[in-house]
């Protein structure tokens, strides 16, 4: 049974800002789904609308088998944990964790049982009767987790609750969350700006941009089969290289993506997935070629001459920005130093191709794509221009409404 269903969920603020547009989603029991995106992508808005802290402009929210769209927050059977979740300073840890149950008039026996079990899971037994001012930042956040789990809601909404703490504390709290989700068998919807964190925690991810859903899928599928250039850029570190304004050329030697005089050969596996090849080959239509830095190495010979820029270590590997004529690419830089002349060797069997105008992928999924049972994995995002037009439309509509009021 789905633990959460969203049907065309939208949120438009009176200012004309479109914060969320027709989001469709289905979460199964015990899933851990991460919501990722940049500033003002709609992550917090999505969670707040589901929780009932903000009213949806359009759409439906179903938790379990109950339509909660028009219910107040307290009746939705969800728990929300915020960044820097504030505790009641006058209450000790036990009473802070028990607060939600007391408001719902739970029996003292049930409160005692659930709080002590939660405290044991979270390692808070020794501090149960201390006030928040005597706790560490890590302990305070654990108390916030405990306050949510003692209620045993159908759905947990977490708005980047472990940001703003020291890296070592964040790492420990991340482990706490993963263990909590497994032990409670709860359904978690977790919003974060930290994409790498989401990749390690989530069973599936939602990528948002300016309120528009870009793709919903497993981390592996998002990485290997991005539906548009934004998803490719968002998922992965270092970020993908984009060769803009490339053209597709085909001759007796094969098929190439060509930009600034560099001809990137497209191997058979990429050509076979390029459903619109006839429309793009030798037509002058522009594409965006995407190449992951980890798929480009350097050596004495290769595709094109390059000059090595600054070398930086990322996740245990060396990367450098290489200049190839007018092109600039981040590449694996093993055995070279800044200023060296070398050649790039791209593995284009892992390349991406996007239309330069729509920013949508031109490559169909192949046998490497791992199908899931979720229909939202087949969602196709709007084009770049369609999104821009919708934002403009809503903004203009609000301005007209404001003029009428005057």
XYZ file of C-alpha atoms in Angstrom:
406
model
C 0.000 0.000 0.000
C 1.249 3.489 -0.815
C 1.962 5.483 2.307
C 1.824 8.804 0.471
C 0.277 9.856 -2.808
C 0.525 13.320 -4.329
C -1.709 14.150 -7.266
C -0.956 17.331 -9.244
C 0.161 19.140 -6.097
C 0.830 22.845 -6.699
C 1.642 25.877 -4.594
C 1.422 29.439 -5.905
C 2.162 32.289 -3.505
C 0.217 35.586 -3.648
C 3.405 37.277 -4.907
C 3.120 35.257 -8.117
C 6.030 33.023 -7.153
C 5.407 29.484 -8.349
C 6.847 27.304 -5.581
C 5.528 23.917 -6.705
C 3.912 22.800 -9.961
C 1.758 19.675 -10.373
C 3.934 17.289 -8.400
C 2.901 13.642 -8.649
C 4.494 11.127 -6.323
C 3.831 7.771 -4.711
C 5.770 6.543 -1.682
C 5.573 2.922 -0.583
C 5.715 1.777 3.020
C 9.207 1.993 4.559
C 10.757 3.954 1.687
C 13.469 6.547 2.228
C 13.089 9.208 -0.454
C 15.345 12.260 -0.698
C 14.197 15.557 -2.225
C 17.119 17.465 -3.726
C 17.546 20.798 -5.477
C 19.106 24.217 -5.063
C 17.801 27.306 -3.270
C 14.102 28.000 -3.925
C 13.726 24.680 -5.699
C 10.588 23.872 -3.701
C 12.006 21.256 -1.304
C 10.777 22.859 1.922
C 7.525 23.972 0.309
C 6.764 20.401 -0.747
C 7.238 19.118 2.797
C 5.333 21.986 4.406
C 2.341 21.526 2.097
C 2.254 17.780 2.807
C 2.450 18.507 6.546
C -0.380 21.037 6.348
C 1.780 23.962 7.439
C 0.992 25.608 4.103
C -2.131 25.261 2.006
C -1.949 23.644 -1.418
C -3.168 25.777 -4.315
C -4.137 22.687 -6.275
C -3.970 18.906 -6.003
C -4.500 16.097 -3.532
C -2.511 14.642 -0.626
C -3.323 11.107 0.495
C -1.592 9.652 3.548
C -2.214 5.934 3.953
C -5.760 5.557 2.636
C -6.925 8.977 3.847
C -7.295 12.185 1.834
C -5.736 14.809 4.110
C -5.625 17.695 1.616
C -8.001 19.875 3.617
C -7.253 18.561 7.100
C -5.330 20.590 9.689
C -1.758 19.571 10.339
C -2.509 17.797 13.637
C -4.896 15.376 11.906
C -2.576 14.227 9.089
C -0.619 11.566 11.004
C 2.720 12.962 9.876
C 5.724 14.163 11.867
C 7.959 16.953 10.617
C 11.516 17.544 11.772
C 13.063 20.888 10.885
C 16.604 22.165 10.593
C 17.647 23.366 14.041
C 14.438 21.956 15.512
C 13.781 23.972 18.683
C 13.162 22.224 21.966
C 11.120 23.597 24.847
C 13.833 25.008 27.165
C 11.734 24.616 30.313
C 11.069 20.924 29.706
C 13.548 18.122 30.226
C 14.410 15.611 27.509
C 11.691 13.169 28.606
C 8.963 15.808 28.509
C 10.191 17.250 25.209
C 9.939 13.812 23.641
C 6.576 13.135 25.296
C 5.030 16.463 24.311
C 3.283 15.306 21.137
C 1.765 12.309 22.870
C 0.547 14.384 25.818
C -1.163 16.844 23.447
C -2.947 13.837 21.898
C -3.955 12.711 25.410
C -2.042 9.420 25.314
C -1.930 7.408 28.545
C 1.011 7.812 30.913
C 1.845 4.136 30.463
C 2.110 4.494 26.676
C 4.144 7.697 27.008
C 6.563 6.077 29.456
C 7.020 3.046 27.242
C 7.547 4.870 23.945
C 9.832 7.596 25.294
C 12.130 5.139 27.048
C 12.332 2.871 24.006
C 13.127 5.864 21.774
C 15.719 7.132 24.257
C 17.452 3.746 24.251
C 17.509 3.637 20.439
C 18.940 7.168 20.269
C 21.394 6.815 23.135
C 19.622 9.404 25.279
C 18.819 7.299 28.356
C 21.517 8.988 30.464
C 20.221 12.492 29.706
C 16.451 11.890 29.888
C 15.964 14.249 32.817
C 18.299 17.031 31.746
C 17.208 20.359 30.301
C 18.120 21.226 26.667
C 20.679 23.868 27.710
C 22.946 21.149 29.072
C 22.887 19.063 25.869
C 25.285 19.018 22.948
C 24.060 19.982 19.459
C 24.068 16.291 18.537
C 21.977 15.339 21.558
C 19.483 18.142 20.900
C 18.901 16.926 17.376
C 18.471 13.370 18.628
C 15.790 14.627 21.016
C 14.016 16.194 18.025
C 14.176 12.826 16.270
C 12.828 11.152 19.395
C 9.928 13.580 19.672
C 8.874 12.513 16.173
C 9.317 8.756 16.439
C 7.443 8.312 19.744
C 4.286 9.288 17.867
C 4.821 6.455 15.347
C 3.262 8.452 12.476
C 2.581 7.062 9.010
C 5.027 9.529 7.458
C 8.184 11.360 8.563
C 9.033 14.655 6.846
C 12.600 15.848 7.421
C 13.601 19.321 6.243
C 17.413 19.065 6.170
C 17.491 18.500 9.947
C 21.214 17.739 10.203
C 22.619 20.722 8.319
C 24.455 23.457 10.154
C 26.427 21.114 12.438
C 30.067 20.051 12.338
C 30.879 17.506 9.605
C 31.677 14.719 12.086
C 28.402 15.325 13.941
C 26.488 15.392 10.661
C 28.011 12.060 9.668
C 26.965 10.467 12.961
C 23.449 11.911 12.744
C 23.157 10.622 9.195
C 23.890 7.124 10.474
C 21.323 7.640 13.229
C 18.663 8.532 10.663
C 19.426 5.526 8.474
C 19.254 3.194 11.479
C 16.061 4.845 12.715
C 14.357 4.402 9.386
C 15.309 0.723 9.299
C 14.270 0.020 12.900
C 11.023 1.999 12.799
C 10.216 0.779 9.272
C 8.932 4.295 8.711
C 8.405 6.133 5.449
C 10.872 9.042 5.278
C 10.732 12.039 2.924
C 14.026 13.863 3.420
C 14.820 17.266 1.881
C 18.473 18.240 1.513
C 20.787 20.429 -0.556
C 23.540 17.844 -0.086
C 23.148 15.601 -3.133
C 26.013 13.278 -2.180
C 24.338 12.690 1.166
C 21.060 11.886 -0.581
C 22.804 9.436 -2.900
C 24.094 7.431 0.071
C 20.848 7.474 2.089
C 17.899 7.275 -0.270
C 16.217 4.395 -2.052
C 14.810 6.950 -4.502
C 15.275 10.660 -5.138
C 13.148 13.550 -6.359
C 15.033 16.258 -8.233
C 13.336 19.683 -8.081
C 14.163 22.898 -9.902
C 12.230 26.144 -9.339
C 9.210 24.164 -8.155
C 9.161 21.786 -11.126
C 9.800 18.075 -10.729
C 12.645 17.074 -13.040
C 12.853 13.346 -12.342
C 11.939 10.740 -9.721
C 14.046 7.592 -9.682
C 16.724 5.545 -7.947
C 20.137 7.174 -7.440
C 21.732 4.828 -9.988
C 19.103 5.548 -12.642
C 19.359 9.301 -12.081
C 23.112 9.126 -12.557
C 23.091 6.923 -15.654
C 19.823 7.997 -17.291
C 19.121 11.676 -16.513
C 15.995 12.992 -18.221
C 17.495 16.440 -18.763
C 20.711 18.404 -18.409
C 19.756 19.744 -14.968
C 19.471 16.247 -13.489
C 22.814 15.268 -15.038
C 24.405 18.385 -13.509
C 22.786 17.870 -10.098
C 23.609 14.195 -9.575
C 27.317 13.454 -9.340
C 30.530 15.003 -8.025
C 32.537 16.490 -9.645
C 29.712 17.830 -11.783
C 29.311 16.734 -15.379
C 31.132 18.551 -18.195
C 28.817 20.146 -20.761
C 30.059 20.746 -24.284
C 27.505 23.307 -25.465
C 26.421 24.083 -29.028
C 27.790 20.840 -30.405
C 26.513 19.404 -33.676
C 26.029 15.807 -34.749
C 28.058 14.814 -37.802
C 27.933 11.479 -39.573
C 30.306 10.246 -42.271
C 31.807 6.973 -43.408
C 33.922 6.918 -40.255
C 30.975 7.023 -37.865
C 28.908 9.477 -35.813
C 30.469 12.391 -33.909
C 29.489 15.233 -31.614
C 31.543 18.188 -32.841
C 32.342 21.430 -31.059
C 35.145 23.983 -31.523
C 36.942 21.645 -33.912
C 37.001 18.682 -31.507
C 35.226 15.556 -32.808
C 33.951 13.324 -30.023
C 33.159 9.865 -31.477
C 29.810 8.404 -30.439
C 30.088 4.614 -30.061
C 27.490 2.089 -31.124
C 25.743 1.865 -27.746
C 25.079 5.645 -27.794
C 24.069 5.737 -31.469
C 21.594 2.890 -30.884
C 19.886 4.895 -28.142
C 19.762 8.090 -30.243
C 16.197 7.721 -31.561
C 16.252 11.058 -33.429
C 19.635 10.579 -35.054
C 18.301 11.188 -38.574
C 16.805 14.485 -37.435
C 20.072 15.750 -35.937
C 22.838 14.244 -38.087
C 24.387 16.804 -40.463
C 21.417 19.117 -39.875
C 23.068 21.920 -37.917
C 20.736 21.344 -34.950
C 22.574 22.019 -31.700
C 23.021 19.535 -28.879
C 24.670 19.510 -25.457
C 27.213 16.741 -24.985
C 27.642 15.620 -21.374
C 30.802 13.866 -20.181
C 31.511 12.888 -16.587
C 34.991 13.939 -15.348
C 35.616 10.374 -14.189
C 35.104 9.214 -17.797
C 37.913 11.397 -19.182
C 41.556 10.489 -18.586
C 44.794 11.984 -19.895
C 47.853 10.519 -21.569
C 50.622 10.915 -24.114
C 48.202 10.333 -26.973
C 44.458 10.642 -27.285
C 41.593 12.545 -28.868
C 42.947 16.095 -28.596
C 45.829 18.108 -27.124
C 45.211 19.675 -23.749
C 46.935 21.914 -21.225
C 46.500 20.900 -17.587
C 45.154 23.510 -15.202
C 44.929 23.419 -11.414
C 44.887 19.872 -10.029
C 42.524 19.213 -7.114
C 41.781 16.117 -5.074
C 38.085 15.217 -4.893
C 36.842 12.082 -3.138
C 40.289 10.521 -3.191
C 41.010 11.143 -6.900
C 42.862 13.917 -8.732
C 40.955 16.125 -11.167
C 42.067 19.081 -13.256
C 40.501 21.645 -15.552
C 42.077 21.066 -18.957
C 42.028 23.552 -21.819
C 41.427 21.909 -25.215
C 41.532 24.847 -27.604
C 38.435 26.871 -26.714
C 36.913 24.019 -24.698
C 37.437 23.548 -20.993
C 36.837 20.158 -19.346
C 37.297 18.734 -15.853
C 39.163 15.414 -16.226
C 40.870 12.715 -14.195
C 44.408 14.024 -13.781
C 46.505 11.091 -12.600
C 50.235 11.555 -13.131
C 50.112 15.134 -14.445
C 50.678 18.573 -12.945
C 49.533 22.109 -13.626
C 50.954 23.424 -16.884
C 51.669 20.013 -18.415
C 50.757 19.391 -22.038
C 48.907 16.140 -22.606
C 45.981 14.589 -24.506
C 42.437 13.840 -23.326
C 40.971 10.354 -23.649
C 37.167 10.504 -23.179
C 35.142 7.329 -22.744
C 32.108 8.403 -24.770
C 30.309 5.109 -24.177
C 28.980 6.853 -21.038
C 28.173 10.152 -22.770
C 24.890 12.066 -22.492
C 23.184 14.000 -25.286
C 20.611 16.737 -24.694
C 18.777 18.995 -27.103
C 20.303 22.482 -26.830
C 16.894 24.204 -26.646
C 14.687 21.857 -24.645
C 17.577 20.536 -22.475
C 15.835 17.118 -22.598
C 17.728 13.890 -23.175
C 18.002 12.544 -26.710
C 18.939 9.050 -25.541
C 16.410 6.328 -24.872
C 16.807 3.989 -21.915
C 18.440 0.651 -22.679
C 18.861 -2.663 -20.895
C 21.071 -1.069 -18.250
C 18.119 0.872 -16.854
C 16.744 -0.873 -13.755
C 12.944 -0.724 -13.848
C 11.053 -0.007 -10.630
C 7.403 -0.543 -9.781
C 6.825 3.198 -9.462
C 4.957 4.946 -12.270
C 6.590 8.306 -11.458
C 9.876 6.906 -12.845
C 8.267 7.277 -16.298
C 7.560 10.975 -15.713
C 8.830 13.273 -18.474
C 9.793 16.812 -17.382
C 8.778 19.977 -19.163
C 11.229 21.611 -21.517
C 13.374 24.503 -20.328
C 11.250 27.002 -22.301
C 7.948 25.515 -21.115
C 9.010 26.003 -17.513
C 10.066 29.587 -18.230
C 6.734 30.352 -19.914
C 4.729 28.959 -16.995
C 6.697 30.995 -14.452
C 6.176 34.092 -16.575
C 2.466 33.359 -16.959
C 1.831 33.034 -13.217
C 3.901 36.098 -12.453
C 1.993 38.210 -15.014
C -1.363 36.892 -13.755
C -0.549 38.064 -10.252
C 0.554 41.497 -11.454
C -2.761 41.924 -13.296
C -4.639 40.883 -10.159
C -2.716 43.434 -8.080
C -3.578 46.220 -10.588
C -7.284 45.380 -10.411
C -7.181 45.637 -6.626
C -5.758 49.144 -6.925
